[in-house]
Tab-separated table of C-alpha atoms in Angstrom:
chain	number	residue	atom	x	y	z
A	17	MET	CA	13.936	-7.862	-11.629
A	18	SER	CA	10.238	-6.960	-11.847
A	19	ASN	CA	7.274	-9.246	-12.906
A	20	GLY	CA	7.477	-7.708	-16.408
A	21	HIS	CA	5.066	-5.024	-15.639
A	22	SER	CA	6.518	-1.648	-15.284
A	23	PHE	CA	4.964	1.200	-13.537
A	24	PRO	CA	2.664	3.508	-15.797
A	25	ASP	CA	4.599	6.411	-17.252
A	26	LEU	CA	3.208	9.252	-15.244
A	27	HIS	CA	4.579	12.920	-15.058
A	28	GLY	CA	4.063	14.916	-11.838
A	29	ALA	CA	1.704	12.476	-10.417
A	30	ALA	CA	0.326	12.059	-6.877
A	31	THR	CA	-1.927	9.386	-5.268
A	32	GLY	CA	-3.336	8.450	-1.880
A	33	VAL	CA	-2.073	5.632	0.383
A	34	GLY	CA	-5.467	3.987	0.826
A	35	SER	CA	-7.674	4.910	3.652
A	36	LEU	CA	-10.041	8.002	3.755
A	37	PRO	CA	-12.302	9.298	6.740
A	38	GLY	CA	-15.920	8.637	7.085
A	39	THR	CA	-18.296	5.748	6.042
A	40	ASP	CA	-19.728	7.003	2.787
A	41	ALA	CA	-18.328	4.926	-0.163
A	42	ARG	CA	-19.685	7.329	-2.843
A	43	GLU	CA	-18.122	10.386	-1.060
A	44	ALA	CA	-14.814	8.652	-0.810
A	45	ALA	CA	-14.847	7.607	-4.414
A	46	ARG	CA	-15.654	11.134	-5.435
A	47	THR	CA	-12.673	12.400	-3.390
A	48	ALA	CA	-10.240	9.780	-4.643
A	49	THR	CA	-11.116	10.287	-8.352
A	50	GLY	CA	-11.767	14.031	-8.164
A	51	ALA	CA	-8.496	15.121	-6.473
A	52	LEU	CA	-6.196	12.684	-8.383
A	53	GLU	CA	-6.312	12.963	-12.133
A	54	GLN	CA	-3.332	10.704	-12.979
A	55	LEU	CA	-3.522	7.963	-10.214
A	56	PRO	CA	-6.866	7.688	-8.460
A	57	PHE	CA	-7.319	4.830	-5.991
A	58	LEU	CA	-9.905	2.522	-4.599
A	59	PRO	CA	-10.579	4.084	-1.148
A	60	GLU	CA	-10.718	2.105	2.210
A	61	LEU	CA	-13.083	3.235	4.969
A	62	PRO	CA	-11.988	1.640	8.184
A	63	ALA	CA	-14.417	3.779	10.278
A	64	ARG	CA	-17.121	1.330	9.158
A	65	GLY	CA	-15.797	-1.180	11.598
A	66	PRO	CA	-14.320	-4.730	11.479
A	67	GLY	CA	-14.039	-6.014	7.808
A	68	ALA	CA	-13.474	-2.367	6.641
A	69	ASP	CA	-10.114	-2.055	8.379
A	70	MET	CA	-6.919	-2.833	6.495
A	71	ILE	CA	-6.509	-6.450	7.979
A	72	GLY	CA	-10.298	-7.340	7.691
A	73	ARG	CA	-10.704	-6.158	4.160
A	74	SER	CA	-7.695	-8.186	2.854
A	75	ALA	CA	-8.805	-11.191	4.979
A	76	GLY	CA	-12.056	-10.898	2.992
A	77	LEU	CA	-10.094	-11.367	-0.268
A	78	LEU	CA	-8.548	-14.690	0.922
A	79	VAL	CA	-9.712	-17.868	-0.941
A	80	GLU	CA	-10.777	-20.828	1.221
A	81	LEU	CA	-9.391	-19.055	4.258
A	82	PHE	CA	-11.681	-17.226	6.606
A	83	ALA	CA	-11.100	-14.904	9.650
A	84	GLN	CA	-13.246	-13.245	12.359
A	85	THR	CA	-12.769	-10.833	15.005
A	86	GLU	CA	-11.977	-11.926	18.528
A	87	PRO	CA	-11.290	-9.699	21.533
A	88	SER	CA	-7.497	-10.133	20.736
A	89	GLY	CA	-8.007	-9.167	17.037
A	90	TRP	CA	-8.464	-11.197	13.864
A	91	ARG	CA	-8.236	-14.977	13.995
A	92	PHE	CA	-8.647	-17.718	11.383
A	93	THR	CA	-11.870	-19.786	11.610
A	94	ASP	CA	-13.290	-22.823	9.792
A	95	ARG	CA	-16.006	-21.168	7.847
A	96	PRO	CA	-17.029	-17.666	6.607
A	97	GLY	CA	-18.996	-15.643	9.212
A	98	ARG	CA	-20.392	-12.244	9.659
A	99	ASP	CA	-17.055	-10.488	9.437
A	100	THR	CA	-16.110	-12.118	6.107
A	101	ARG	CA	-19.548	-11.361	4.751
A	102	ARG	CA	-19.277	-7.665	5.801
A	103	ALA	CA	-15.853	-7.350	4.453
A	104	ARG	CA	-16.866	-8.659	1.048
A	105	ALA	CA	-20.173	-6.517	0.949
A	106	TRP	CA	-18.152	-3.363	1.772
A	107	LEU	CA	-15.669	-4.043	-0.895
A	108	GLY	CA	-18.487	-4.497	-3.349
A	109	GLU	CA	-19.989	-1.243	-2.329
A	110	ASP	CA	-16.713	0.544	-2.766
A	111	LEU	CA	-16.279	-1.003	-6.188
A	112	ASP	CA	-19.719	0.122	-7.136
A	113	ALA	CA	-18.923	3.718	-6.062
A	114	LEU	CA	-15.557	3.661	-7.952
A	115	GLU	CA	-17.205	2.366	-11.079
A	116	GLU	CA	-19.748	5.131	-10.966
A	117	PHE	CA	-17.103	7.889	-10.730
A	118	THR	CA	-14.707	6.345	-13.437
A	119	GLN	CA	-17.217	6.020	-16.235
A	120	GLY	CA	-15.093	6.361	-19.495
A	121	TYR	CA	-11.882	6.745	-17.422
A	122	GLN	CA	-8.648	5.641	-19.259
A	123	GLY	CA	-5.530	5.778	-17.332
A	124	ALA	CA	-3.793	4.359	-14.278
A	125	LEU	CA	-5.687	3.302	-11.192
A	126	LYS	CA	-4.426	1.927	-7.861
A	127	VAL	CA	-5.928	-0.689	-5.520
A	128	GLN	CA	-4.480	-1.736	-2.251
A	129	ALA	CA	-4.295	-4.947	-0.196
A	130	VAL	CA	-2.270	-6.047	2.745
A	131	GLY	CA	0.753	-8.242	1.792
A	132	PRO	CA	1.321	-11.740	2.962
A	133	TRP	CA	3.808	-10.938	5.739
A	134	THR	CA	1.656	-8.298	7.484
A	135	LEU	CA	-1.288	-10.538	7.151
A	136	ALA	CA	0.640	-13.380	8.766
A	137	ALA	CA	1.905	-11.024	11.599
A	138	SER	CA	-1.628	-9.780	12.178
A	139	ILE	CA	-3.942	-12.728	12.218
A	140	GLU	CA	-3.841	-15.549	14.730
A	141	LEU	CA	-4.273	-19.159	14.075
A	142	LYS	CA	-7.206	-21.066	15.594
A	143	HIS	CA	-5.105	-22.104	18.688
A	144	GLY	CA	-4.155	-18.513	19.306
A	145	GLU	CA	-0.622	-17.911	18.138
A	146	LYS	CA	0.096	-15.447	15.256
A	147	ALA	CA	0.179	-17.241	11.764
A	148	LEU	CA	3.701	-15.844	11.322
A	149	ALA	CA	4.976	-18.555	13.782
A	150	ASP	CA	3.860	-21.342	11.461
A	151	PRO	CA	5.696	-21.784	8.105
A	152	GLY	CA	2.827	-23.887	6.755
A	153	ALA	CA	0.227	-21.168	7.641
A	154	ARG	CA	2.488	-18.543	6.016
A	155	ARG	CA	2.523	-20.559	2.808
A	156	ASP	CA	-1.287	-20.956	2.893
A	157	ILE	CA	-1.941	-17.300	3.452
A	158	ALA	CA	0.429	-16.291	0.543
A	159	GLY	CA	-1.247	-18.782	-1.818
A	160	SER	CA	-4.760	-17.842	-0.787
A	161	LEU	CA	-4.031	-14.116	-1.061
A	162	THR	CA	-2.536	-14.545	-4.417
A	163	GLU	CA	-5.539	-16.294	-5.800
A	164	GLY	CA	-7.913	-13.632	-4.071
A	165	LEU	CA	-5.882	-10.820	-5.592
A	166	ARG	CA	-6.198	-12.267	-9.061
A	167	ARG	CA	-10.006	-12.428	-8.811
A	168	HIS	CA	-10.124	-8.948	-7.303
A	169	LEU	CA	-7.928	-7.496	-10.044
A	170	ASP	CA	-10.085	-9.316	-12.777
A	171	GLU	CA	-13.170	-7.578	-11.089
A	172	VAL	CA	-11.581	-4.185	-11.155
A	173	ARG	CA	-10.693	-4.509	-14.764
A	174	ARG	CA	-14.119	-5.730	-15.692
A	175	ARG	CA	-15.853	-2.768	-13.956
A	176	ILE	CA	-13.247	-0.200	-15.276
A	177	PRO	CA	-12.072	-1.448	-18.607
A	178	GLY	CA	-9.931	1.556	-19.369
A	179	ALA	CA	-7.948	1.334	-16.219
A	180	ALA	CA	-4.225	0.480	-16.149
A	181	VAL	CA	-4.332	-1.223	-12.668
A	182	VAL	CA	-1.468	-0.855	-10.195
A	183	LEU	CA	-1.527	-3.080	-7.079
A	184	GLN	CA	-0.206	-1.788	-3.784
A	185	LEU	CA	0.702	-4.308	-1.069
A	186	ASP	CA	0.745	-2.833	2.326
A	187	GLU	CA	3.572	-4.343	4.289
A	188	PRO	CA	3.991	-2.112	7.492
A	189	SER	CA	5.088	-5.114	9.498
A	190	LEU	CA	7.831	-6.433	7.036
A	191	PRO	CA	10.774	-4.679	8.866
A	192	ALA	CA	9.604	-6.139	12.150
A	193	VAL	CA	9.052	-9.653	10.528
A	194	LEU	CA	12.686	-9.601	9.249
A	195	THR	CA	14.217	-8.428	12.656
A	196	GLY	CA	12.221	-10.511	15.123
A	197	GLY	CA	10.110	-7.441	16.122
A	198	VAL	CA	6.632	-8.991	15.900
A	199	ARG	CA	4.999	-9.727	19.391
A	200	THR	CA	3.510	-13.124	20.164
A	201	ALA	CA	-0.253	-13.230	20.522
A	202	SER	CA	0.273	-12.871	24.364
A	203	GLY	CA	2.430	-9.795	23.843
A	204	PHE	CA	4.989	-10.969	26.253
A	205	GLN	CA	7.565	-12.187	23.727
A	206	ARG	CA	8.600	-11.690	20.127
A	207	LEU	CA	8.498	-14.252	17.349
A	208	ARG	CA	11.626	-15.319	15.672
A	209	SER	CA	12.712	-13.437	12.709
A	210	VAL	CA	11.943	-14.739	9.247
A	211	ASP	CA	14.906	-15.414	6.958
A	212	ARG	CA	15.313	-12.600	4.438
A	213	GLN	CA	15.322	-15.023	1.486
A	214	VAL	CA	12.208	-16.788	2.598
A	215	ALA	CA	10.439	-13.340	2.922
A	216	GLU	CA	11.763	-12.369	-0.545
A	217	GLU	CA	10.663	-15.617	-2.135
A	218	ALA	CA	7.137	-15.319	-0.806
A	219	LEU	CA	6.725	-11.757	-1.978
A	220	ARG	CA	8.240	-12.716	-5.426
A	221	GLU	CA	5.744	-15.508	-5.816
A	222	VAL	CA	2.841	-13.189	-5.131
A	223	ILE	CA	4.147	-10.365	-7.418
A	224	ARG	CA	4.940	-12.772	-10.215
A	225	SER	CA	1.506	-14.315	-10.125
A	226	VAL	CA	-0.479	-11.121	-10.493
A	227	ASP	CA	-0.715	-9.579	-14.001
A	228	VAL	CA	-0.098	-6.004	-12.962
A	229	PRO	CA	2.841	-3.705	-11.682
A	230	VAL	CA	3.124	-3.989	-7.862
A	231	VAL	CA	4.162	-1.264	-5.428
A	232	VAL	CA	4.924	-2.211	-1.831
A	233	HIS	CA	4.001	0.383	0.765
A	234	CYS	CA	5.796	0.349	4.087
A	235	CYS	CA	5.424	3.346	6.590
A	236	ALA	CA	7.862	1.852	9.090
A	237	PRO	CA	11.591	2.843	9.510
A	238	ASP	CA	14.189	0.536	7.697
A	239	VAL	CA	12.168	-0.360	4.589
A	240	PRO	CA	14.126	-3.361	3.063
A	241	ILE	CA	14.508	-1.739	-0.407
A	242	PRO	CA	16.945	-4.203	-1.909
A	243	LEU	CA	14.849	-7.139	-0.870
A	244	LEU	CA	11.714	-5.572	-2.408
A	245	ARG	CA	13.569	-4.856	-5.753
A	246	ARG	CA	14.799	-8.394	-5.912
A	247	ALA	CA	11.195	-9.549	-5.275
A	248	GLY	CA	10.123	-7.722	-8.436
A	249	VAL	CA	8.368	-4.515	-7.243
A	250	ALA	CA	7.716	-1.688	-9.781
A	251	GLY	CA	7.535	0.782	-6.966
A	252	VAL	CA	8.271	1.464	-3.314
A	253	SER	CA	5.944	3.717	-1.311
A	254	LEU	CA	7.556	5.009	2.071
A	255	ASP	CA	7.271	7.645	4.663
A	256	PHE	CA	9.969	10.144	3.438
A	257	SER	CA	10.480	11.499	6.917
A	258	LEU	CA	11.678	8.211	8.206
A	259	LEU	CA	14.568	8.018	5.669
A	260	THR	CA	18.125	8.612	6.734
A	261	GLU	CA	21.213	9.124	4.590
A	262	ARG	CA	22.081	5.491	5.205
A	263	GLU	CA	19.344	4.590	2.734
A	264	ASP	CA	20.856	6.879	-0.131
A	265	GLU	CA	22.619	4.194	-1.780
A	266	GLN	CA	19.749	1.663	-1.669
A	267	LEU	CA	17.403	4.317	-3.034
A	268	GLY	CA	19.882	5.424	-5.725
A	269	GLU	CA	20.228	1.846	-7.016
A	270	ALA	CA	16.529	1.293	-6.992
A	271	ILE	CA	15.882	4.363	-8.964
A	272	GLU	CA	18.624	3.647	-11.345
A	273	ALA	CA	17.233	0.179	-11.892
A	274	GLY	CA	13.763	1.821	-12.849
A	275	THR	CA	11.890	1.430	-9.567
A	276	VAL	CA	9.463	4.287	-8.934
A	277	ILE	CA	9.453	5.912	-5.478
A	278	LEU	CA	6.171	7.032	-3.920
A	279	ALA	CA	7.358	9.548	-1.408
A	280	GLY	CA	5.132	10.219	1.611
A	281	VAL	CA	5.639	13.868	2.473
A	282	VAL	CA	2.202	15.262	3.251
A	283	PRO	CA	1.048	15.104	6.827
A	284	PRO	CA	-2.005	12.843	7.315
A	285	THR	CA	-3.682	15.026	9.950
A	286	ASP	CA	-3.695	18.745	10.628
A	287	GLY	CA	-2.008	19.140	14.052
A	288	ALA	CA	1.388	20.533	14.958
A	289	PRO	CA	2.738	23.890	13.541
A	290	ALA	CA	5.253	22.097	11.405
A	291	GLN	CA	2.442	20.280	9.761
A	292	SER	CA	0.486	23.503	9.185
A	293	THR	CA	3.590	24.944	7.381
A	294	ALA	CA	3.852	21.795	5.207
A	295	LEU	CA	0.141	22.121	4.372
A	296	SER	CA	0.543	25.738	3.258
A	297	ASP	CA	3.595	25.242	1.182
A	298	PRO	CA	3.302	22.454	-1.507
A	299	ALA	CA	6.712	23.133	-3.062
A	300	GLY	CA	8.310	23.236	0.400
A	301	SER	CA	6.919	19.874	1.407
A	302	VAL	CA	9.027	18.211	-1.385
A	303	GLN	CA	12.254	20.130	-0.686
A	304	GLY	CA	13.752	17.045	0.841
A	305	VAL	CA	12.998	15.006	-2.181
A	306	ARG	CA	14.724	17.665	-4.373
A	307	THR	CA	17.715	17.570	-2.069
A	308	LEU	CA	17.979	13.815	-2.038
A	309	TRP	CA	17.698	13.847	-5.880
A	310	ARG	CA	20.659	16.332	-6.063
A	311	ARG	CA	22.727	14.172	-3.684
A	312	LEU	CA	22.163	11.079	-5.744
A	313	GLY	CA	23.294	12.961	-8.950
A	314	PHE	CA	20.293	12.184	-11.045
A	315	ALA	CA	19.102	14.429	-13.848
A	316	PRO	CA	16.550	16.989	-12.672
A	317	GLU	CA	14.065	16.415	-15.574
A	318	LEU	CA	13.727	12.745	-14.389
A	319	LEU	CA	12.471	13.815	-10.939
A	320	GLY	CA	8.821	14.275	-11.847
A	321	ARG	CA	8.688	10.937	-13.711
A	322	ARG	CA	10.438	8.695	-11.179
A	323	VAL	CA	8.935	10.215	-7.877
A	324	LEU	CA	5.248	10.323	-7.023
A	325	VAL	CA	4.030	12.266	-4.131
A	326	THR	CA	1.638	10.901	-1.503
A	327	PRO	CA	0.593	11.654	2.158
A	328	THR	CA	2.889	9.935	4.710
A	329	CYS	CA	0.254	7.277	5.532
A	330	GLY	CA	-3.540	6.685	5.148
A	331	LEU	CA	-5.939	9.475	5.834
A	332	ALA	CA	-8.549	7.600	7.967
A	333	GLY	CA	-7.664	9.721	10.983
A	334	ALA	CA	-8.168	13.026	9.219
A	335	SER	CA	-11.226	15.151	8.951
A	336	PRO	CA	-12.894	14.935	5.481
A	337	ALA	CA	-11.844	18.526	4.681
A	338	HIS	CA	-8.229	17.687	5.579
A	339	ALA	CA	-8.230	14.452	3.501
A	340	ARG	CA	-9.219	16.428	0.467
A	341	LYS	CA	-6.704	19.142	1.273
A	342	ALA	CA	-3.862	16.508	1.730
A	343	LEU	CA	-4.663	15.075	-1.618
A	344	SER	CA	-4.789	18.282	-3.508
A	345	LEU	CA	-1.599	19.425	-1.729
A	346	SER	CA	0.152	16.105	-2.820
A	347	VAL	CA	-0.898	16.912	-6.488
A	348	ARG	CA	0.371	20.491	-6.285
A	349	ALA	CA	3.674	19.208	-4.671
A	350	ALA	CA	4.073	16.636	-7.423
A	351	GLN	CA	3.586	19.249	-10.164
A	352	SER	CA	6.179	21.449	-8.389
A	353	LEU	CA	8.775	18.593	-8.911
A	354	VAL	CA	8.230	18.965	-12.653
A	355	ASP	CA	8.113	22.821	-12.726
A	356	ASN	CA	10.960	23.337	-10.296
A	357	PRO	CA	13.105	20.125	-10.089
A	358	GLU	CA	15.951	22.034	-8.664
């Protein structure tokens, strides 16, 4: 059950997860639009500092909730301060750069924000415990984020009128939220797990309230694929190397129901010999995707339409040269799923 917005019909497409190296918004926008013809994205540049990181950037989107950095991390505060202003200024700079490089663009475009559960697991309340521990705070975050996302999406569409916008919600903490794996602010204990139905309902409310297809990205093991499907996602983005055959049935049911899979297969940094091999062999990097497709018994000609290729996670830790290479390799790997699905 989606929010009524299906994923754009792309064929042999690739995209990035969100972050890129460096601090130059124009260079990042040039990379994200130049390398990715079918699904460019609005880059995030965490190297700029607090407010440009994943949590700070999304905290800057919140409406009537404000956060600032403390020695322990992000914490809610009564009024907007320097960190909020910086987060909003950098987002404006990134949108300016993206607008410049998408003049006349018609097609799909992805923007990213942290989802309500990872925000609640990452930001502390004023008295010092994680917001995740407080059901009222969790509801406030989800409501505030929803309103902030609506405003953000309106702004993106105003600046790039030809874009069919896709929203990616980053939820790396969701599996830990569901299993009681999130540490308390002190780090000595773990917070109680959140009921799966409560988690699903909060996500469904956010997804239903935004007027675009939504993908949830989770680069942790045990991505709760059925929960995400019921919450209404159009796509699931995951680190393909963390999948086990246990997830076959869940993936198969999702694909059969029309969910698009964004398969993270390209290494985010250039390091180990195995990664070097993956980087020199685009078709080989998606061999596991082909094997899974055969195992699930789907028609080969559907592969390039239902699976997109991405790096396994953000590229903030890569060199600029590697980030460009990883995106272009993702494009070539995606095309190989169309040319040689078997």
